Amino acid sequence: MRKIEWSEAIKRKYPEPVVLVVSCDSLGKPNVMPAGWCTVASANPPMLAVCISHKNYTHELIEETGEFVVVFPNEEMEDIIRYTGSCSGRDVDKFAECGIETLKSRYVKPPLIKDAVACFECKVGGKMTAGDHTIFAGEVLASYVSEKYKYRLYNFGDGGFKTIPYE
Ligand SMILES: Cc1cc2nc3c(=O)[nH]c(=O)nc-3n(C[C@H](O)[C@H](O)[C@H](O)COP(=O)(O)O)c2cc1C
């Protein structure tokens, strides 16, 4: 093994799956941001953890409401990922700007994204500060899959987002 800088070695993590994290304010107005740092954190109960920068509006919203929805974006959502990752919900209504269609969630306020590959309604069950991010572990209250879209998007680390089709 050759010892190199962390910033170089960590590039070997790609391709990295990307999710969209949907949150909302106390009045129910939704916001969305892409996140690469998301993992299954528990099997029983099922939990998904997302790592959110303290600077992001999404962080403020999850702290405020204790709820979020994890969305697996479909192969046509590259532009949505780029746009929603380049601006803050503090300044723009990303759902309106991107014309993202939503569906009502059953157990949490943040909505589902209609054409997603999969959606998971989450309620924060634990959190931990990790440097400049917070790891929010969300208990999954409801899960959904699309009848139409099967393949999710991956970040290849070279500026491109692609699917990895499988059978
Ligand atoms: C592919 C991709 C992955 C990202 N992953 C994360 C992540 O895991 N955690 C995070 O806090 N920000 C991540 N970001 C940055 C946020 O999406 C970005 O700062 C966003 O504008 C925050 O929006 P908000 O202020 O409306 O919450 C990612 C951005 C992109 C494009």
Short mmCIF file of N, CA and C and ligand atoms in Angstrom, two decimals:
data_model
loop_
_atom_site.label_atom_id
_atom_site.label_comp_id
_atom_site.label_asym_id
_atom_site.label_seq_id
_atom_site.Cartn_x
_atom_site.Cartn_y
_atom_site.Cartn_z
N MET A 1 0.84 -1.19 0.00
CA MET A 1 0.00 0.00 0.00
C MET A 1 0.88 1.24 0.00
N ARG A 2 0.41 2.26 -0.74
CA ARG A 2 1.15 3.54 -0.83
C ARG A 2 0.40 4.56 0.02
N LYS A 3 1.09 5.23 0.98
CA LYS A 3 0.42 6.22 1.82
C LYS A 3 0.26 7.51 1.02
N ILE A 4 -1.00 7.98 0.94
CA ILE A 4 -1.25 9.25 0.25
C ILE A 4 -2.21 10.10 1.05
N GLU A 5 -2.50 11.31 0.57
CA GLU A 5 -3.42 12.21 1.25
C GLU A 5 -4.83 11.60 1.29
N TRP A 6 -5.54 11.88 2.39
CA TRP A 6 -6.94 11.45 2.54
C TRP A 6 -7.77 11.90 1.35
N SER A 7 -7.56 13.16 0.93
CA SER A 7 -8.40 13.74 -0.13
C SER A 7 -8.23 12.99 -1.46
N GLU A 8 -7.11 12.34 -1.64
CA GLU A 8 -6.90 11.53 -2.85
C GLU A 8 -7.46 10.12 -2.66
N ALA A 9 -7.14 9.50 -1.52
CA ALA A 9 -7.56 8.11 -1.27
C ALA A 9 -9.08 7.97 -1.28
N ILE A 10 -9.78 8.99 -0.75
CA ILE A 10 -11.24 8.87 -0.61
C ILE A 10 -11.93 8.91 -1.99
N LYS A 11 -11.22 9.36 -3.01
CA LYS A 11 -11.82 9.36 -4.36
C LYS A 11 -12.11 7.94 -4.85
N ARG A 12 -11.47 6.96 -4.24
CA ARG A 12 -11.71 5.56 -4.63
C ARG A 12 -13.09 5.06 -4.17
N LYS A 13 -13.84 5.89 -3.46
CA LYS A 13 -15.18 5.45 -3.02
C LYS A 13 -16.17 5.43 -4.18
N TYR A 14 -15.89 6.17 -5.25
CA TYR A 14 -16.85 6.26 -6.36
C TYR A 14 -16.89 4.96 -7.15
N PRO A 15 -18.03 4.60 -7.76
CA PRO A 15 -19.28 5.36 -7.78
C PRO A 15 -20.03 5.30 -6.46
N GLU A 16 -20.64 6.43 -6.12
CA GLU A 16 -21.36 6.58 -4.86
C GLU A 16 -22.83 6.80 -5.15
N PRO A 17 -23.72 6.01 -4.53
CA PRO A 17 -25.14 6.27 -4.75
C PRO A 17 -25.53 7.63 -4.21
N VAL A 18 -26.45 8.28 -4.87
CA VAL A 18 -26.90 9.58 -4.39
C VAL A 18 -28.39 9.50 -4.04
N VAL A 19 -28.76 10.16 -2.95
CA VAL A 19 -30.17 10.24 -2.57
C VAL A 19 -30.59 11.70 -2.57
N LEU A 20 -31.89 11.93 -2.55
CA LEU A 20 -32.42 13.27 -2.28
C LEU A 20 -33.03 13.22 -0.89
N VAL A 21 -32.73 14.23 -0.08
CA VAL A 21 -33.30 14.31 1.25
C VAL A 21 -34.37 15.40 1.24
N VAL A 22 -35.61 14.99 1.51
CA VAL A 22 -36.72 15.95 1.54
C VAL A 22 -37.04 16.26 3.00
N SER A 23 -37.12 17.55 3.31
CA SER A 23 -37.48 17.98 4.66
C SER A 23 -38.53 19.07 4.50
N CYS A 24 -39.07 19.57 5.60
CA CYS A 24 -39.99 20.70 5.45
C CYS A 24 -39.99 21.54 6.71
N ASP A 25 -40.50 22.78 6.57
CA ASP A 25 -40.53 23.66 7.73
C ASP A 25 -41.79 23.39 8.56
N SER A 26 -41.95 24.10 9.64
CA SER A 26 -43.07 23.79 10.55
C SER A 26 -44.42 24.07 9.92
N LEU A 27 -44.43 24.86 8.81
CA LEU A 27 -45.70 25.12 8.11
C LEU A 27 -45.95 24.10 7.01
N GLY A 28 -44.97 23.20 6.80
CA GLY A 28 -45.15 22.14 5.80
C GLY A 28 -44.56 22.46 4.45
N LYS A 29 -43.83 23.60 4.32
CA LYS A 29 -43.21 23.93 3.02
C LYS A 29 -41.96 23.05 2.82
N PRO A 30 -41.94 22.27 1.72
CA PRO A 30 -40.84 21.32 1.57
C PRO A 30 -39.57 21.90 0.95
N ASN A 31 -38.47 21.25 1.25
CA ASN A 31 -37.16 21.57 0.65
C ASN A 31 -36.49 20.25 0.31
N VAL A 32 -35.54 20.32 -0.63
CA VAL A 32 -34.86 19.09 -1.05
C VAL A 32 -33.40 19.37 -1.37
N MET A 33 -32.53 18.42 -1.01
CA MET A 33 -31.09 18.51 -1.35
C MET A 33 -30.56 17.11 -1.65
N PRO A 34 -29.58 17.00 -2.56
CA PRO A 34 -28.94 15.70 -2.76
C PRO A 34 -27.95 15.40 -1.65
N ALA A 35 -27.80 14.11 -1.33
CA ALA A 35 -26.80 13.68 -0.34
C ALA A 35 -26.16 12.38 -0.81
N GLY A 36 -24.84 12.37 -0.76
CA GLY A 36 -24.11 11.15 -1.09
C GLY A 36 -23.87 10.31 0.15
N TRP A 37 -23.94 10.97 1.29
CA TRP A 37 -23.58 10.29 2.53
C TRP A 37 -24.84 9.81 3.23
N CYS A 38 -25.29 8.64 2.80
CA CYS A 38 -26.51 8.03 3.31
C CYS A 38 -26.27 6.53 3.40
N THR A 39 -26.72 5.92 4.47
CA THR A 39 -26.51 4.47 4.63
C THR A 39 -27.65 3.84 5.43
N VAL A 40 -27.85 2.53 5.22
CA VAL A 40 -28.71 1.76 6.12
C VAL A 40 -27.98 1.71 7.46
N ALA A 41 -28.68 2.04 8.53
CA ALA A 41 -28.02 2.12 9.83
C ALA A 41 -28.52 1.07 10.82
N SER A 42 -29.68 0.49 10.55
CA SER A 42 -30.24 -0.55 11.43
C SER A 42 -31.20 -1.38 10.60
N ALA A 43 -31.27 -2.70 10.93
CA ALA A 43 -32.21 -3.58 10.23
C ALA A 43 -33.52 -3.67 11.01
N ASN A 44 -33.41 -3.70 12.34
CA ASN A 44 -34.59 -3.87 13.17
C ASN A 44 -34.50 -2.97 14.40
N PRO A 45 -35.19 -1.83 14.42
CA PRO A 45 -36.09 -1.36 13.37
C PRO A 45 -35.29 -0.87 12.17
N PRO A 46 -35.90 -0.84 10.97
CA PRO A 46 -35.17 -0.31 9.82
C PRO A 46 -34.86 1.16 10.02
N MET A 47 -33.59 1.52 9.78
CA MET A 47 -33.19 2.92 9.91
C MET A 47 -32.27 3.31 8.77
N LEU A 48 -32.39 4.54 8.30
CA LEU A 48 -31.49 5.12 7.31
C LEU A 48 -30.83 6.33 7.95
N ALA A 49 -29.51 6.45 7.76
CA ALA A 49 -28.80 7.60 8.31
C ALA A 49 -28.32 8.51 7.19
N VAL A 50 -28.49 9.80 7.38
CA VAL A 50 -27.97 10.79 6.42
C VAL A 50 -27.03 11.73 7.18
N CYS A 51 -25.96 12.15 6.50
CA CYS A 51 -25.00 13.08 7.12
C CYS A 51 -25.22 14.45 6.49
N ILE A 52 -25.62 15.40 7.31
CA ILE A 52 -26.01 16.71 6.78
C ILE A 52 -25.12 17.80 7.38
N SER A 53 -24.55 18.63 6.50
CA SER A 53 -23.68 19.74 6.92
C SER A 53 -24.46 20.71 7.80
N HIS A 54 -23.76 21.20 8.83
CA HIS A 54 -24.40 22.17 9.73
C HIS A 54 -24.83 23.42 8.99
N LYS A 55 -24.22 23.67 7.82
CA LYS A 55 -24.52 24.91 7.09
C LYS A 55 -25.82 24.81 6.28
N ASN A 56 -26.26 23.59 5.99
CA ASN A 56 -27.39 23.44 5.07
C ASN A 56 -28.73 23.75 5.73
N TYR A 57 -29.63 24.31 4.93
CA TYR A 57 -30.99 24.60 5.40
C TYR A 57 -31.67 23.31 5.84
N THR A 58 -31.39 22.23 5.10
CA THR A 58 -31.95 20.91 5.45
C THR A 58 -31.62 20.54 6.89
N HIS A 59 -30.43 20.89 7.35
CA HIS A 59 -30.02 20.60 8.73
C HIS A 59 -30.95 21.30 9.70
N GLU A 60 -31.19 22.59 9.42
CA GLU A 60 -32.08 23.40 10.27
C GLU A 60 -33.48 22.76 10.30
N LEU A 61 -33.96 22.34 9.14
CA LEU A 61 -35.32 21.80 9.06
C LEU A 61 -35.45 20.45 9.77
N ILE A 62 -34.46 19.58 9.61
CA ILE A 62 -34.54 18.28 10.29
C ILE A 62 -34.43 18.47 11.80
N GLU A 63 -33.58 19.40 12.23
CA GLU A 63 -33.48 19.71 13.67
C GLU A 63 -34.83 20.18 14.20
N GLU A 64 -35.51 20.99 13.37
CA GLU A 64 -36.78 21.61 13.79
C GLU A 64 -37.93 20.60 13.86
N THR A 65 -38.01 19.72 12.87
CA THR A 65 -39.20 18.85 12.76
C THR A 65 -38.94 17.40 13.14
N GLY A 66 -37.66 16.95 13.08
CA GLY A 66 -37.34 15.56 13.39
C GLY A 66 -37.82 14.58 12.33
N GLU A 67 -38.05 15.09 11.11
CA GLU A 67 -38.56 14.22 10.05
C GLU A 67 -37.85 14.49 8.73
N PHE A 68 -37.75 13.44 7.91
CA PHE A 68 -37.23 13.62 6.54
C PHE A 68 -37.66 12.42 5.71
N VAL A 69 -37.57 12.60 4.39
CA VAL A 69 -37.85 11.50 3.46
C VAL A 69 -36.59 11.28 2.64
N VAL A 70 -36.15 10.03 2.55
CA VAL A 70 -35.01 9.67 1.70
C VAL A 70 -35.58 9.17 0.37
N VAL A 71 -35.03 9.73 -0.72
CA VAL A 71 -35.53 9.45 -2.06
C VAL A 71 -34.39 8.91 -2.92
N PHE A 72 -34.63 7.80 -3.61
CA PHE A 72 -33.65 7.33 -4.60
C PHE A 72 -34.05 7.95 -5.95
N PRO A 73 -33.21 8.85 -6.50
CA PRO A 73 -33.59 9.52 -7.75
C PRO A 73 -33.52 8.59 -8.95
N ASN A 74 -34.42 8.80 -9.92
CA ASN A 74 -34.40 7.96 -11.11
C ASN A 74 -33.40 8.50 -12.14
N GLU A 75 -33.24 7.73 -13.22
CA GLU A 75 -32.21 8.04 -14.21
C GLU A 75 -32.40 9.38 -14.93
N GLU A 76 -33.61 9.98 -14.81
CA GLU A 76 -33.87 11.26 -15.47
C GLU A 76 -33.70 12.45 -14.53
N MET A 77 -33.21 12.22 -13.33
CA MET A 77 -33.19 13.29 -12.33
C MET A 77 -31.84 13.97 -12.15
N GLU A 78 -30.94 13.80 -13.12
CA GLU A 78 -29.61 14.40 -12.99
C GLU A 78 -29.68 15.92 -12.84
N ASP A 79 -30.53 16.56 -13.64
CA ASP A 79 -30.63 18.03 -13.56
C ASP A 79 -31.16 18.48 -12.20
N ILE A 80 -32.08 17.69 -11.66
CA ILE A 80 -32.64 18.02 -10.34
C ILE A 80 -31.54 17.92 -9.28
N ILE A 81 -30.69 16.88 -9.40
CA ILE A 81 -29.60 16.73 -8.43
C ILE A 81 -28.66 17.94 -8.52
N ARG A 82 -28.29 18.29 -9.74
CA ARG A 82 -27.36 19.42 -9.91
C ARG A 82 -27.95 20.72 -9.35
N TYR A 83 -29.21 20.98 -9.70
CA TYR A 83 -29.80 22.25 -9.27
C TYR A 83 -30.01 22.28 -7.75
N THR A 84 -30.61 21.22 -7.22
CA THR A 84 -30.95 21.25 -5.79
C THR A 84 -29.69 21.18 -4.90
N GLY A 85 -28.56 20.75 -5.51
CA GLY A 85 -27.30 20.72 -4.77
C GLY A 85 -26.49 22.00 -4.92
N SER A 86 -27.01 22.93 -5.71
CA SER A 86 -26.23 24.14 -5.99
C SER A 86 -26.83 25.38 -5.34
N CYS A 87 -27.97 25.23 -4.67
CA CYS A 87 -28.58 26.40 -4.04
C CYS A 87 -29.27 25.96 -2.75
N SER A 88 -29.69 26.94 -1.97
CA SER A 88 -30.30 26.62 -0.68
C SER A 88 -31.78 26.93 -0.67
N GLY A 89 -32.51 26.09 0.02
CA GLY A 89 -33.93 26.31 0.23
C GLY A 89 -34.21 27.57 1.04
N ARG A 90 -33.17 28.15 1.62
CA ARG A 90 -33.34 29.44 2.30
C ARG A 90 -33.65 30.53 1.28
N ASP A 91 -33.14 30.32 0.04
CA ASP A 91 -33.24 31.36 -0.99
C ASP A 91 -34.25 31.06 -2.08
N VAL A 92 -34.48 29.78 -2.36
CA VAL A 92 -35.38 29.43 -3.47
C VAL A 92 -36.31 28.28 -3.08
N ASP A 93 -37.46 28.25 -3.77
CA ASP A 93 -38.38 27.12 -3.63
C ASP A 93 -37.97 26.09 -4.69
N LYS A 94 -37.18 25.10 -4.27
CA LYS A 94 -36.59 24.15 -5.24
C LYS A 94 -37.66 23.29 -5.90
N PHE A 95 -38.73 22.96 -5.17
CA PHE A 95 -39.79 22.14 -5.76
C PHE A 95 -40.47 22.90 -6.90
N ALA A 96 -40.73 24.20 -6.67
CA ALA A 96 -41.38 25.01 -7.71
C ALA A 96 -40.42 25.22 -8.89
N GLU A 97 -39.17 25.55 -8.60
CA GLU A 97 -38.19 25.83 -9.66
C GLU A 97 -37.98 24.62 -10.57
N CYS A 98 -37.96 23.42 -9.99
CA CYS A 98 -37.70 22.20 -10.78
C CYS A 98 -38.99 21.53 -11.24
N GLY A 99 -40.13 22.02 -10.79
CA GLY A 99 -41.40 21.38 -11.15
C GLY A 99 -41.46 19.93 -10.68
N ILE A 100 -40.97 19.70 -9.47
CA ILE A 100 -40.95 18.33 -8.93
C ILE A 100 -42.34 17.96 -8.41
N GLU A 101 -42.89 16.85 -8.94
CA GLU A 101 -44.21 16.40 -8.49
C GLU A 101 -44.08 15.60 -7.19
N THR A 102 -44.98 15.89 -6.27
CA THR A 102 -44.92 15.21 -4.96
C THR A 102 -46.18 14.39 -4.69
N LEU A 103 -46.08 13.52 -3.72
CA LEU A 103 -47.22 12.78 -3.20
C LEU A 103 -47.20 12.94 -1.68
N LYS A 104 -48.36 12.91 -1.07
CA LYS A 104 -48.42 13.09 0.38
C LYS A 104 -47.83 11.86 1.09
N SER A 105 -47.03 12.11 2.10
CA SER A 105 -46.54 11.01 2.93
C SER A 105 -47.64 10.58 3.90
N ARG A 106 -47.50 9.36 4.44
CA ARG A 106 -48.53 8.89 5.39
C ARG A 106 -48.25 9.30 6.82
N TYR A 107 -46.96 9.23 7.23
CA TYR A 107 -46.65 9.41 8.65
C TYR A 107 -45.81 10.64 8.97
N VAL A 108 -45.23 11.29 7.94
CA VAL A 108 -44.39 12.48 8.19
C VAL A 108 -44.87 13.61 7.28
N LYS A 109 -44.45 14.84 7.64
CA LYS A 109 -44.87 16.01 6.84
C LYS A 109 -44.14 16.15 5.51
N PRO A 110 -42.82 15.92 5.43
CA PRO A 110 -42.15 16.07 4.13
C PRO A 110 -42.77 15.10 3.11
N PRO A 111 -43.00 15.56 1.87
CA PRO A 111 -43.67 14.71 0.89
C PRO A 111 -42.73 13.70 0.22
N LEU A 112 -43.34 12.74 -0.48
CA LEU A 112 -42.60 11.81 -1.34
C LEU A 112 -42.39 12.51 -2.68
N ILE A 113 -41.42 12.03 -3.47
CA ILE A 113 -41.25 12.52 -4.85
C ILE A 113 -41.84 11.46 -5.77
N LYS A 114 -42.80 11.90 -6.60
CA LYS A 114 -43.65 10.97 -7.35
C LYS A 114 -42.87 9.97 -8.22
N ASP A 115 -41.91 10.45 -9.00
CA ASP A 115 -41.24 9.58 -9.95
C ASP A 115 -39.94 8.97 -9.43
N ALA A 116 -39.78 8.93 -8.12
CA ALA A 116 -38.56 8.36 -7.55
C ALA A 116 -38.53 6.84 -7.75
N VAL A 117 -37.34 6.28 -7.70
CA VAL A 117 -37.19 4.82 -7.74
C VAL A 117 -37.72 4.22 -6.44
N ALA A 118 -37.43 4.91 -5.32
CA ALA A 118 -37.93 4.47 -4.01
C ALA A 118 -37.97 5.68 -3.07
N CYS A 119 -38.86 5.63 -2.10
CA CYS A 119 -38.96 6.68 -1.07
C CYS A 119 -39.11 6.02 0.30
N PHE A 120 -38.57 6.68 1.31
CA PHE A 120 -38.63 6.16 2.68
C PHE A 120 -38.99 7.30 3.63
N GLU A 121 -40.10 7.15 4.32
CA GLU A 121 -40.49 8.15 5.32
C GLU A 121 -39.69 7.87 6.60
N CYS A 122 -39.01 8.88 7.11
CA CYS A 122 -38.14 8.68 8.27
C CYS A 122 -38.45 9.66 9.40
N LYS A 123 -38.37 9.13 10.63
CA LYS A 123 -38.50 9.96 11.83
C LYS A 123 -37.20 9.81 12.61
N VAL A 124 -36.58 10.93 12.97
CA VAL A 124 -35.27 10.88 13.63
C VAL A 124 -35.36 10.07 14.93
N GLY A 125 -34.49 9.04 15.01
CA GLY A 125 -34.47 8.20 16.21
C GLY A 125 -33.20 8.41 17.00
N GLY A 126 -32.23 9.09 16.39
CA GLY A 126 -30.97 9.37 17.06
C GLY A 126 -30.14 10.27 16.18
N LYS A 127 -29.22 11.01 16.80
CA LYS A 127 -28.34 11.86 15.99
C LYS A 127 -27.00 12.00 16.69
N MET A 128 -25.99 12.29 15.89
CA MET A 128 -24.64 12.43 16.42
C MET A 128 -23.91 13.50 15.63
N THR A 129 -23.22 14.38 16.34
CA THR A 129 -22.39 15.36 15.64
C THR A 129 -21.13 14.67 15.18
N ALA A 130 -20.82 14.80 13.89
CA ALA A 130 -19.59 14.22 13.34
C ALA A 130 -18.85 15.36 12.63
N GLY A 131 -17.95 16.02 13.36
CA GLY A 131 -17.23 17.16 12.77
C GLY A 131 -18.18 18.24 12.32
N ASP A 132 -18.13 18.54 11.00
CA ASP A 132 -18.96 19.63 10.48
C ASP A 132 -20.32 19.15 9.97
N HIS A 133 -20.63 17.87 10.19
CA HIS A 133 -21.93 17.31 9.80
C HIS A 133 -22.65 16.73 11.02
N THR A 134 -23.95 16.52 10.88
CA THR A 134 -24.70 15.74 11.88
C THR A 134 -25.20 14.48 11.18
N ILE A 135 -25.01 13.34 11.84
CA ILE A 135 -25.58 12.10 11.34
C ILE A 135 -26.97 11.97 11.95
N PHE A 136 -28.00 12.08 11.10
CA PHE A 136 -29.37 11.88 11.55
C PHE A 136 -29.77 10.45 11.20
N ALA A 137 -30.07 9.63 12.21
CA ALA A 137 -30.53 8.27 11.96
C ALA A 137 -32.04 8.29 12.03
N GLY A 138 -32.67 7.97 10.90
CA GLY A 138 -34.13 8.04 10.84
C GLY A 138 -34.75 6.67 10.83
N GLU A 139 -35.71 6.45 11.74
CA GLU A 139 -36.46 5.19 11.70
C GLU A 139 -37.41 5.24 10.51
N VAL A 140 -37.38 4.18 9.70
CA VAL A 140 -38.21 4.15 8.49
C VAL A 140 -39.64 3.74 8.86
N LEU A 141 -40.57 4.66 8.64
CA LEU A 141 -41.98 4.41 9.01
C LEU A 141 -42.78 3.85 7.85
N ALA A 142 -42.34 4.16 6.62
CA ALA A 142 -43.02 3.64 5.43
C ALA A 142 -42.05 3.65 4.27
N SER A 143 -42.16 2.64 3.38
CA SER A 143 -41.27 2.51 2.21
C SER A 143 -42.11 2.34 0.96
N TYR A 144 -41.61 2.88 -0.15
CA TYR A 144 -42.35 2.83 -1.42
C TYR A 144 -41.39 2.56 -2.56
N VAL A 145 -41.86 1.87 -3.60
CA VAL A 145 -41.06 1.76 -4.84
C VAL A 145 -41.94 2.14 -6.02
N SER A 146 -41.27 2.58 -7.09
CA SER A 146 -41.95 2.96 -8.32
C SER A 146 -42.31 1.72 -9.13
N GLU A 147 -43.44 1.79 -9.83
CA GLU A 147 -43.80 0.72 -10.77
C GLU A 147 -43.09 0.98 -12.09
N LYS A 148 -42.61 2.24 -12.28
CA LYS A 148 -42.08 2.65 -13.58
C LYS A 148 -40.55 2.71 -13.61
N TYR A 149 -39.95 3.28 -12.55
CA TYR A 149 -38.50 3.50 -12.54
C TYR A 149 -37.82 2.49 -11.62
N LYS A 150 -36.76 1.85 -12.15
CA LYS A 150 -36.08 0.80 -11.38
C LYS A 150 -34.65 1.20 -11.00
N TYR A 151 -33.99 1.97 -11.89
CA TYR A 151 -32.56 2.23 -11.71
C TYR A 151 -32.30 3.59 -11.08
N ARG A 152 -31.55 3.59 -10.00
CA ARG A 152 -31.21 4.83 -9.31
C ARG A 152 -29.93 5.43 -9.89
N LEU A 153 -29.65 6.67 -9.50
CA LEU A 153 -28.47 7.35 -10.02
C LEU A 153 -27.28 7.24 -9.07
N TYR A 154 -26.10 7.14 -9.67
CA TYR A 154 -24.84 7.11 -8.92
C TYR A 154 -23.98 8.29 -9.33
N ASN A 155 -23.23 8.80 -8.37
CA ASN A 155 -22.26 9.86 -8.64
C ASN A 155 -20.93 9.19 -8.97
N PHE A 156 -20.40 9.45 -10.17
CA PHE A 156 -19.15 8.81 -10.57
C PHE A 156 -17.92 9.63 -10.18
N GLY A 157 -18.14 10.77 -9.53
CA GLY A 157 -17.01 11.54 -9.01
C GLY A 157 -16.25 12.32 -10.07
N ASP A 158 -16.73 12.27 -11.30
CA ASP A 158 -16.08 12.99 -12.39
C ASP A 158 -17.02 14.06 -12.95
N GLY A 159 -18.01 14.41 -12.13
CA GLY A 159 -18.99 15.40 -12.58
C GLY A 159 -20.20 14.77 -13.23
N GLY A 160 -20.17 13.43 -13.38
CA GLY A 160 -21.27 12.76 -14.08
C GLY A 160 -22.11 11.90 -13.14
N PHE A 161 -23.39 11.79 -13.46
CA PHE A 161 -24.31 10.93 -12.72
C PHE A 161 -24.89 9.92 -13.69
N LYS A 162 -24.81 8.63 -13.36
CA LYS A 162 -25.30 7.58 -14.26
C LYS A 162 -25.99 6.49 -13.46
N THR A 163 -26.75 5.67 -14.18
CA THR A 163 -27.32 4.50 -13.52
C THR A 163 -26.34 3.34 -13.68
N ILE A 164 -26.50 2.32 -12.84
CA ILE A 164 -25.76 1.08 -13.03
C ILE A 164 -26.82 0.01 -13.25
N PRO A 165 -27.24 -0.21 -14.50
CA PRO A 165 -28.32 -1.18 -14.75
C PRO A 165 -27.87 -2.60 -14.38
N TYR A 166 -28.81 -3.38 -13.88
CA TYR A 166 -28.55 -4.76 -13.52
C TYR A 166 -29.80 -5.56 -13.84
N GLU A 167 -29.71 -6.86 -13.82
CA GLU A 167 -30.93 -7.67 -14.02
C GLU A 167 -31.17 -8.57 -12.84
C1 LIG B 1 -23.96 14.74 -5.50
C2 LIG B 1 -24.03 15.59 -4.25
C3 LIG B 1 -23.93 14.98 -3.02
C4 LIG B 1 -24.01 15.75 -1.84
N1 LIG B 1 -23.93 15.12 -0.64
C5 LIG B 1 -24.12 15.83 0.51
C6 LIG B 1 -24.18 15.17 1.77
O1 LIG B 1 -24.11 13.94 1.87
N2 LIG B 1 -24.37 15.94 2.87
C7 LIG B 1 -24.49 17.32 2.81
O2 LIG B 1 -24.67 17.96 3.86
N3 LIG B 1 -24.43 17.98 1.62
C8 LIG B 1 -24.29 17.26 0.47
N4 LIG B 1 -24.29 17.90 -0.74
C9 LIG B 1 -24.42 19.37 -0.77
C10 LIG B 1 -25.87 19.85 -0.58
O3 LIG B 1 -26.76 19.13 -1.41
C11 LIG B 1 -25.95 21.36 -0.93
O4 LIG B 1 -25.14 22.07 -0.02
C12 LIG B 1 -27.36 21.91 -0.95
O5 LIG B 1 -27.35 23.11 -1.69
C13 LIG B 1 -27.95 22.18 0.43
O6 LIG B 1 -29.25 22.66 0.25
P1 LIG B 1 -30.13 23.27 1.43
O7 LIG B 1 -29.41 24.48 1.97
O8 LIG B 1 -31.43 23.66 0.76
O9 LIG B 1 -30.32 22.21 2.46
C14 LIG B 1 -24.20 17.16 -1.92
C15 LIG B 1 -24.30 17.78 -3.19
C16 LIG B 1 -24.24 17.00 -4.34
C17 LIG B 1 -24.38 17.67 -5.67
#
